[in-house]
JSON list of C-alpha atoms in Angstrom, two decimals:
[
{"chain": "A", "resi": 113, "resn": "UNK", "atom": "CA", "xyz": [107.47, 88.83, 85.45]},
{"chain": "A", "resi": 114, "resn": "UNK", "atom": "CA", "xyz": [106.91, 87.64, 88.90]},
{"chain": "A", "resi": 115, "resn": "UNK", "atom": "CA", "xyz": [103.59, 87.92, 91.30]},
{"chain": "A", "resi": 116, "resn": "UNK", "atom": "CA", "xyz": [103.77, 90.56, 93.98]},
{"chain": "A", "resi": 117, "resn": "UNK", "atom": "CA", "xyz": [101.98, 91.33, 96.67]},
{"chain": "A", "resi": 118, "resn": "UNK", "atom": "CA", "xyz": [102.36, 94.81, 98.64]},
{"chain": "A", "resi": 119, "resn": "UNK", "atom": "CA", "xyz": [100.51, 95.94, 101.44]},
{"chain": "A", "resi": 120, "resn": "UNK", "atom": "CA", "xyz": [99.34, 99.24, 101.55]},
{"chain": "A", "resi": 121, "resn": "UNK", "atom": "CA", "xyz": [98.07, 101.54, 104.98]},
{"chain": "A", "resi": 122, "resn": "UNK", "atom": "CA", "xyz": [97.61, 104.98, 106.23]},
{"chain": "A", "resi": 123, "resn": "UNK", "atom": "CA", "xyz": [96.56, 106.69, 108.67]},
{"chain": "A", "resi": 124, "resn": "UNK", "atom": "CA", "xyz": [97.11, 110.01, 108.12]},
{"chain": "A", "resi": 125, "resn": "UNK", "atom": "CA", "xyz": [94.27, 111.31, 104.95]},
{"chain": "A", "resi": 126, "resn": "UNK", "atom": "CA", "xyz": [93.44, 107.81, 104.53]},
{"chain": "A", "resi": 127, "resn": "UNK", "atom": "CA", "xyz": [90.91, 107.86, 101.97]},
{"chain": "A", "resi": 128, "resn": "UNK", "atom": "CA", "xyz": [93.29, 110.39, 99.68]},
{"chain": "A", "resi": 129, "resn": "UNK", "atom": "CA", "xyz": [96.60, 108.88, 100.36]},
{"chain": "A", "resi": 130, "resn": "UNK", "atom": "CA", "xyz": [95.78, 105.30, 99.71]},
{"chain": "A", "resi": 131, "resn": "UNK", "atom": "CA", "xyz": [93.98, 106.32, 96.34]},
{"chain": "A", "resi": 132, "resn": "UNK", "atom": "CA", "xyz": [96.73, 108.50, 94.98]},
{"chain": "A", "resi": 133, "resn": "UNK", "atom": "CA", "xyz": [99.13, 105.19, 96.09]},
{"chain": "A", "resi": 134, "resn": "UNK", "atom": "CA", "xyz": [96.67, 103.08, 94.39]},
{"chain": "A", "resi": 135, "resn": "UNK", "atom": "CA", "xyz": [96.42, 104.96, 91.03]},
{"chain": "A", "resi": 136, "resn": "UNK", "atom": "CA", "xyz": [100.27, 105.89, 90.80]},
{"chain": "A", "resi": 137, "resn": "UNK", "atom": "CA", "xyz": [101.13, 101.50, 91.49]},
{"chain": "A", "resi": 138, "resn": "UNK", "atom": "CA", "xyz": [98.42, 101.24, 88.34]},
{"chain": "A", "resi": 139, "resn": "UNK", "atom": "CA", "xyz": [99.87, 103.75, 86.52]},
{"chain": "A", "resi": 140, "resn": "UNK", "atom": "CA", "xyz": [103.89, 102.02, 86.63]},
{"chain": "A", "resi": 141, "resn": "UNK", "atom": "CA", "xyz": [102.41, 98.24, 86.98]},
{"chain": "A", "resi": 142, "resn": "UNK", "atom": "CA", "xyz": [98.99, 97.80, 85.29]},
{"chain": "A", "resi": 143, "resn": "UNK", "atom": "CA", "xyz": [96.33, 95.35, 86.59]},
{"chain": "A", "resi": 144, "resn": "UNK", "atom": "CA", "xyz": [96.03, 94.77, 89.94]},
{"chain": "A", "resi": 145, "resn": "UNK", "atom": "CA", "xyz": [94.27, 92.69, 92.27]},
{"chain": "A", "resi": 146, "resn": "UNK", "atom": "CA", "xyz": [92.90, 94.71, 95.28]},
{"chain": "A", "resi": 147, "resn": "UNK", "atom": "CA", "xyz": [91.73, 93.37, 98.81]},
{"chain": "A", "resi": 148, "resn": "UNK", "atom": "CA", "xyz": [89.25, 94.80, 100.75]},
{"chain": "A", "resi": 149, "resn": "UNK", "atom": "CA", "xyz": [90.12, 97.58, 103.01]},
{"chain": "A", "resi": 150, "resn": "UNK", "atom": "CA", "xyz": [89.92, 97.09, 106.73]},
{"chain": "A", "resi": 151, "resn": "UNK", "atom": "CA", "xyz": [90.71, 99.40, 109.73]},
{"chain": "A", "resi": 152, "resn": "UNK", "atom": "CA", "xyz": [92.70, 98.56, 112.79]},
{"chain": "A", "resi": 153, "resn": "UNK", "atom": "CA", "xyz": [94.11, 100.52, 115.41]},
{"chain": "A", "resi": 154, "resn": "UNK", "atom": "CA", "xyz": [97.63, 102.32, 115.28]},
{"chain": "A", "resi": 155, "resn": "UNK", "atom": "CA", "xyz": [100.21, 98.93, 116.73]},
{"chain": "A", "resi": 156, "resn": "UNK", "atom": "CA", "xyz": [103.40, 100.33, 118.50]},
{"chain": "A", "resi": 157, "resn": "UNK", "atom": "CA", "xyz": [101.82, 104.05, 119.28]},
{"chain": "A", "resi": 158, "resn": "UNK", "atom": "CA", "xyz": [99.57, 106.31, 119.88]},
{"chain": "A", "resi": 159, "resn": "UNK", "atom": "CA", "xyz": [97.39, 107.75, 117.04]},
{"chain": "A", "resi": 160, "resn": "UNK", "atom": "CA", "xyz": [94.77, 107.46, 114.28]},
{"chain": "A", "resi": 161, "resn": "UNK", "atom": "CA", "xyz": [93.32, 104.00, 112.75]},
{"chain": "A", "resi": 162, "resn": "UNK", "atom": "CA", "xyz": [94.82, 103.00, 110.00]},
{"chain": "A", "resi": 163, "resn": "UNK", "atom": "CA", "xyz": [93.28, 101.83, 106.67]},
{"chain": "A", "resi": 164, "resn": "UNK", "atom": "CA", "xyz": [95.23, 98.79, 105.28]},
{"chain": "A", "resi": 165, "resn": "UNK", "atom": "CA", "xyz": [95.18, 96.97, 102.16]},
{"chain": "A", "resi": 166, "resn": "UNK", "atom": "CA", "xyz": [96.81, 94.44, 100.34]},
{"chain": "A", "resi": 167, "resn": "UNK", "atom": "CA", "xyz": [97.28, 94.60, 95.72]},
{"chain": "A", "resi": 168, "resn": "UNK", "atom": "CA", "xyz": [98.71, 92.32, 93.63]},
{"chain": "A", "resi": 169, "resn": "UNK", "atom": "CA", "xyz": [100.39, 92.82, 90.35]},
{"chain": "A", "resi": 170, "resn": "UNK", "atom": "CA", "xyz": [102.96, 91.39, 88.18]},
{"chain": "A", "resi": 171, "resn": "UNK", "atom": "CA", "xyz": [106.23, 92.98, 87.59]},
{"chain": "A", "resi": 172, "resn": "UNK", "atom": "CA", "xyz": [109.49, 92.52, 85.67]},
{"chain": "A", "resi": 173, "resn": "UNK", "atom": "CA", "xyz": [111.31, 94.36, 88.31]},
{"chain": "A", "resi": 174, "resn": "UNK", "atom": "CA", "xyz": [114.19, 93.42, 90.15]},
{"chain": "A", "resi": 175, "resn": "UNK", "atom": "CA", "xyz": [112.69, 93.44, 94.35]},
{"chain": "A", "resi": 176, "resn": "UNK", "atom": "CA", "xyz": [115.62, 96.33, 95.13]},
{"chain": "A", "resi": 177, "resn": "UNK", "atom": "CA", "xyz": [114.24, 97.78, 92.29]},
{"chain": "A", "resi": 178, "resn": "UNK", "atom": "CA", "xyz": [110.45, 97.26, 93.28]},
{"chain": "A", "resi": 179, "resn": "UNK", "atom": "CA", "xyz": [111.27, 99.17, 96.48]},
{"chain": "A", "resi": 180, "resn": "UNK", "atom": "CA", "xyz": [112.72, 101.97, 95.15]},
{"chain": "A", "resi": 181, "resn": "UNK", "atom": "CA", "xyz": [109.64, 102.05, 92.94]},
{"chain": "A", "resi": 182, "resn": "UNK", "atom": "CA", "xyz": [107.46, 102.38, 96.43]},
{"chain": "A", "resi": 183, "resn": "UNK", "atom": "CA", "xyz": [109.48, 104.50, 98.37]},
{"chain": "A", "resi": 184, "resn": "UNK", "atom": "CA", "xyz": [109.24, 107.38, 95.29]},
{"chain": "A", "resi": 185, "resn": "UNK", "atom": "CA", "xyz": [105.14, 106.78, 95.19]},
{"chain": "A", "resi": 186, "resn": "UNK", "atom": "CA", "xyz": [104.96, 107.09, 99.07]},
{"chain": "A", "resi": 187, "resn": "UNK", "atom": "CA", "xyz": [107.26, 110.25, 98.93]},
{"chain": "A", "resi": 188, "resn": "UNK", "atom": "CA", "xyz": [104.04, 111.98, 96.01]},
{"chain": "A", "resi": 189, "resn": "UNK", "atom": "CA", "xyz": [101.60, 110.75, 99.56]},
{"chain": "A", "resi": 190, "resn": "UNK", "atom": "CA", "xyz": [104.66, 113.35, 101.41]},
{"chain": "A", "resi": 191, "resn": "UNK", "atom": "CA", "xyz": [105.85, 110.26, 103.18]},
{"chain": "A", "resi": 192, "resn": "UNK", "atom": "CA", "xyz": [108.12, 111.10, 106.15]},
{"chain": "A", "resi": 193, "resn": "UNK", "atom": "CA", "xyz": [111.09, 108.39, 106.74]},
{"chain": "A", "resi": 194, "resn": "UNK", "atom": "CA", "xyz": [112.75, 110.61, 109.80]},
{"chain": "A", "resi": 195, "resn": "UNK", "atom": "CA", "xyz": [111.72, 110.13, 113.17]},
{"chain": "A", "resi": 196, "resn": "UNK", "atom": "CA", "xyz": [110.79, 106.91, 115.07]},
{"chain": "A", "resi": 197, "resn": "UNK", "atom": "CA", "xyz": [110.27, 103.26, 113.02]},
{"chain": "A", "resi": 198, "resn": "UNK", "atom": "CA", "xyz": [106.72, 103.30, 114.35]},
{"chain": "A", "resi": 199, "resn": "UNK", "atom": "CA", "xyz": [104.38, 106.05, 113.93]},
{"chain": "A", "resi": 200, "resn": "UNK", "atom": "CA", "xyz": [101.47, 107.56, 111.66]},
{"chain": "A", "resi": 201, "resn": "UNK", "atom": "CA", "xyz": [102.08, 107.34, 107.79]},
{"chain": "A", "resi": 202, "resn": "UNK", "atom": "CA", "xyz": [100.50, 109.55, 105.23]},
{"chain": "A", "resi": 203, "resn": "UNK", "atom": "CA", "xyz": [101.41, 106.56, 103.17]},
{"chain": "A", "resi": 204, "resn": "UNK", "atom": "CA", "xyz": [103.25, 102.66, 103.36]},
{"chain": "A", "resi": 205, "resn": "UNK", "atom": "CA", "xyz": [103.65, 100.47, 100.73]},
{"chain": "A", "resi": 206, "resn": "UNK", "atom": "CA", "xyz": [105.30, 97.34, 101.78]},
{"chain": "A", "resi": 207, "resn": "UNK", "atom": "CA", "xyz": [106.60, 94.70, 99.60]},
{"chain": "A", "resi": 208, "resn": "UNK", "atom": "CA", "xyz": [105.26, 91.32, 101.11]},
{"chain": "A", "resi": 209, "resn": "UNK", "atom": "CA", "xyz": [106.50, 88.45, 98.78]},
{"chain": "A", "resi": 210, "resn": "UNK", "atom": "CA", "xyz": [107.45, 88.66, 95.55]},
{"chain": "A", "resi": 211, "resn": "UNK", "atom": "CA", "xyz": [106.92, 85.05, 94.14]},
{"chain": "A", "resi": 212, "resn": "UNK", "atom": "CA", "xyz": [108.28, 82.26, 96.03]},
{"chain": "A", "resi": 213, "resn": "UNK", "atom": "CA", "xyz": [112.34, 84.36, 96.69]},
{"chain": "A", "resi": 214, "resn": "UNK", "atom": "CA", "xyz": [113.45, 84.12, 99.85]},
{"chain": "A", "resi": 215, "resn": "UNK", "atom": "CA", "xyz": [116.14, 87.19, 100.16]},
{"chain": "A", "resi": 216, "resn": "UNK", "atom": "CA", "xyz": [117.29, 89.57, 103.25]},
{"chain": "A", "resi": 217, "resn": "UNK", "atom": "CA", "xyz": [119.04, 92.68, 101.83]},
{"chain": "A", "resi": 218, "resn": "UNK", "atom": "CA", "xyz": [119.55, 95.67, 104.39]},
{"chain": "A", "resi": 219, "resn": "UNK", "atom": "CA", "xyz": [116.76, 95.82, 106.48]},
{"chain": "A", "resi": 220, "resn": "UNK", "atom": "CA", "xyz": [113.98, 94.53, 104.08]},
{"chain": "A", "resi": 221, "resn": "UNK", "atom": "CA", "xyz": [113.15, 90.83, 103.36]},
{"chain": "A", "resi": 222, "resn": "UNK", "atom": "CA", "xyz": [110.68, 89.34, 101.31]},
{"chain": "A", "resi": 223, "resn": "UNK", "atom": "CA", "xyz": [108.23, 87.40, 102.18]},
{"chain": "A", "resi": 224, "resn": "UNK", "atom": "CA", "xyz": [107.95, 89.91, 105.24]},
{"chain": "A", "resi": 225, "resn": "UNK", "atom": "CA", "xyz": [107.76, 89.14, 108.70]},
{"chain": "A", "resi": 226, "resn": "UNK", "atom": "CA", "xyz": [104.63, 90.67, 109.11]},
{"chain": "A", "resi": 227, "resn": "UNK", "atom": "CA", "xyz": [102.74, 88.37, 106.97]},
{"chain": "A", "resi": 228, "resn": "UNK", "atom": "CA", "xyz": [102.35, 86.24, 110.20]},
{"chain": "A", "resi": 229, "resn": "UNK", "atom": "CA", "xyz": [102.77, 88.93, 112.98]},
{"chain": "A", "resi": 230, "resn": "UNK", "atom": "CA", "xyz": [100.11, 91.25, 112.15]},
{"chain": "A", "resi": 231, "resn": "UNK", "atom": "CA", "xyz": [95.85, 90.47, 111.32]},
{"chain": "A", "resi": 232, "resn": "UNK", "atom": "CA", "xyz": [95.91, 93.87, 109.24]},
{"chain": "A", "resi": 233, "resn": "UNK", "atom": "CA", "xyz": [99.04, 92.14, 106.83]},
{"chain": "A", "resi": 234, "resn": "UNK", "atom": "CA", "xyz": [97.21, 88.73, 106.78]},
{"chain": "A", "resi": 235, "resn": "UNK", "atom": "CA", "xyz": [93.87, 88.86, 106.79]},
{"chain": "A", "resi": 236, "resn": "UNK", "atom": "CA", "xyz": [93.95, 91.06, 103.34]},
{"chain": "A", "resi": 237, "resn": "UNK", "atom": "CA", "xyz": [96.65, 88.79, 101.88]},
{"chain": "A", "resi": 238, "resn": "UNK", "atom": "CA", "xyz": [94.49, 85.70, 102.79]},
{"chain": "A", "resi": 239, "resn": "UNK", "atom": "CA", "xyz": [91.65, 87.52, 100.66]},
{"chain": "A", "resi": 240, "resn": "UNK", "atom": "CA", "xyz": [93.70, 88.31, 97.65]},
{"chain": "A", "resi": 241, "resn": "UNK", "atom": "CA", "xyz": [96.13, 85.38, 97.36]},
{"chain": "A", "resi": 242, "resn": "UNK", "atom": "CA", "xyz": [94.26, 82.55, 99.35]},
{"chain": "A", "resi": 243, "resn": "UNK", "atom": "CA", "xyz": [95.90, 79.97, 97.82]},
{"chain": "A", "resi": 244, "resn": "UNK", "atom": "CA", "xyz": [99.58, 81.00, 97.50]},
{"chain": "A", "resi": 245, "resn": "UNK", "atom": "CA", "xyz": [101.76, 79.19, 99.39]},
{"chain": "A", "resi": 246, "resn": "UNK", "atom": "CA", "xyz": [104.33, 80.97, 102.34]},
{"chain": "A", "resi": 247, "resn": "UNK", "atom": "CA", "xyz": [107.64, 80.62, 100.66]},
{"chain": "A", "resi": 248, "resn": "UNK", "atom": "CA", "xyz": [109.65, 79.70, 104.01]},
{"chain": "A", "resi": 249, "resn": "UNK", "atom": "CA", "xyz": [105.99, 78.17, 106.53]},
{"chain": "A", "resi": 250, "resn": "UNK", "atom": "CA", "xyz": [105.16, 75.94, 103.12]},
{"chain": "A", "resi": 251, "resn": "UNK", "atom": "CA", "xyz": [101.79, 76.75, 103.93]},
{"chain": "A", "resi": 252, "resn": "UNK", "atom": "CA", "xyz": [98.51, 78.82, 102.21]},
{"chain": "A", "resi": 253, "resn": "UNK", "atom": "CA", "xyz": [97.69, 82.32, 103.23]},
{"chain": "A", "resi": 254, "resn": "UNK", "atom": "CA", "xyz": [94.40, 81.08, 103.58]},
{"chain": "A", "resi": 255, "resn": "UNK", "atom": "CA", "xyz": [95.71, 78.17, 106.39]},
{"chain": "A", "resi": 256, "resn": "UNK", "atom": "CA", "xyz": [97.89, 81.05, 108.02]},
{"chain": "A", "resi": 257, "resn": "UNK", "atom": "CA", "xyz": [94.59, 82.83, 108.66]},
{"chain": "A", "resi": 258, "resn": "UNK", "atom": "CA", "xyz": [92.60, 80.79, 109.68]},
{"chain": "A", "resi": 259, "resn": "UNK", "atom": "CA", "xyz": [95.53, 79.56, 112.36]},
{"chain": "A", "resi": 260, "resn": "UNK", "atom": "CA", "xyz": [95.83, 83.63, 113.30]},
{"chain": "A", "resi": 261, "resn": "UNK", "atom": "CA", "xyz": [95.14, 84.46, 117.03]},
{"chain": "A", "resi": 262, "resn": "UNK", "atom": "CA", "xyz": [95.65, 87.27, 118.89]},
{"chain": "A", "resi": 263, "resn": "UNK", "atom": "CA", "xyz": [92.71, 88.37, 120.67]},
{"chain": "A", "resi": 264, "resn": "UNK", "atom": "CA", "xyz": [94.48, 91.97, 120.91]},
{"chain": "A", "resi": 265, "resn": "UNK", "atom": "CA", "xyz": [94.47, 92.57, 117.21]},
{"chain": "A", "resi": 266, "resn": "UNK", "atom": "CA", "xyz": [91.10, 93.78, 115.88]},
{"chain": "A", "resi": 267, "resn": "UNK", "atom": "CA", "xyz": [90.43, 95.00, 112.19]},
{"chain": "A", "resi": 268, "resn": "UNK", "atom": "CA", "xyz": [86.94, 95.42, 110.47]},
{"chain": "A", "resi": 269, "resn": "UNK", "atom": "CA", "xyz": [86.30, 95.66, 106.81]},
{"chain": "A", "resi": 270, "resn": "UNK", "atom": "CA", "xyz": [85.46, 98.98, 106.13]},
{"chain": "A", "resi": 271, "resn": "UNK", "atom": "CA", "xyz": [83.33, 100.56, 103.25]},
{"chain": "A", "resi": 272, "resn": "UNK", "atom": "CA", "xyz": [85.52, 102.35, 100.68]},
{"chain": "A", "resi": 273, "resn": "UNK", "atom": "CA", "xyz": [86.33, 101.78, 97.12]},
{"chain": "A", "resi": 274, "resn": "UNK", "atom": "CA", "xyz": [90.14, 103.05, 97.04]},
{"chain": "A", "resi": 275, "resn": "UNK", "atom": "CA", "xyz": [89.62, 103.40, 93.27]}
]
């Protein structure tokens, strides 16, 4: 079994879609760790604000199979995969880390570059995996968050219980 971390985001019916996504993840994978929920502005396009969080759980699935399962859950929330890469999302489930695996296949990679690029990914990941070491950079998520500096990116914690 490997410990994995999945980023969750939505800017369309945010609360409903995130609740559905988390319920389906719990049905398929059991006990999960759950970060606080953060709100952030859309990045790269004009759109509604996003809610973002990270969940952690153990799985015996291979990374590619896990991504397929996550896409199936996204589809339950009417996720549309056509159109521009950046845009509004009913539900976005991104495999951020898969144990200490470093791998790329197609346009997927673990660990995801977004961990070090976006506050809305790194902060919730650091909240639930502070001592986990980034397998490429060799430093903890807590240290990455302390060093993160991008004044253009603001996130704020919201009072929303997605369970």
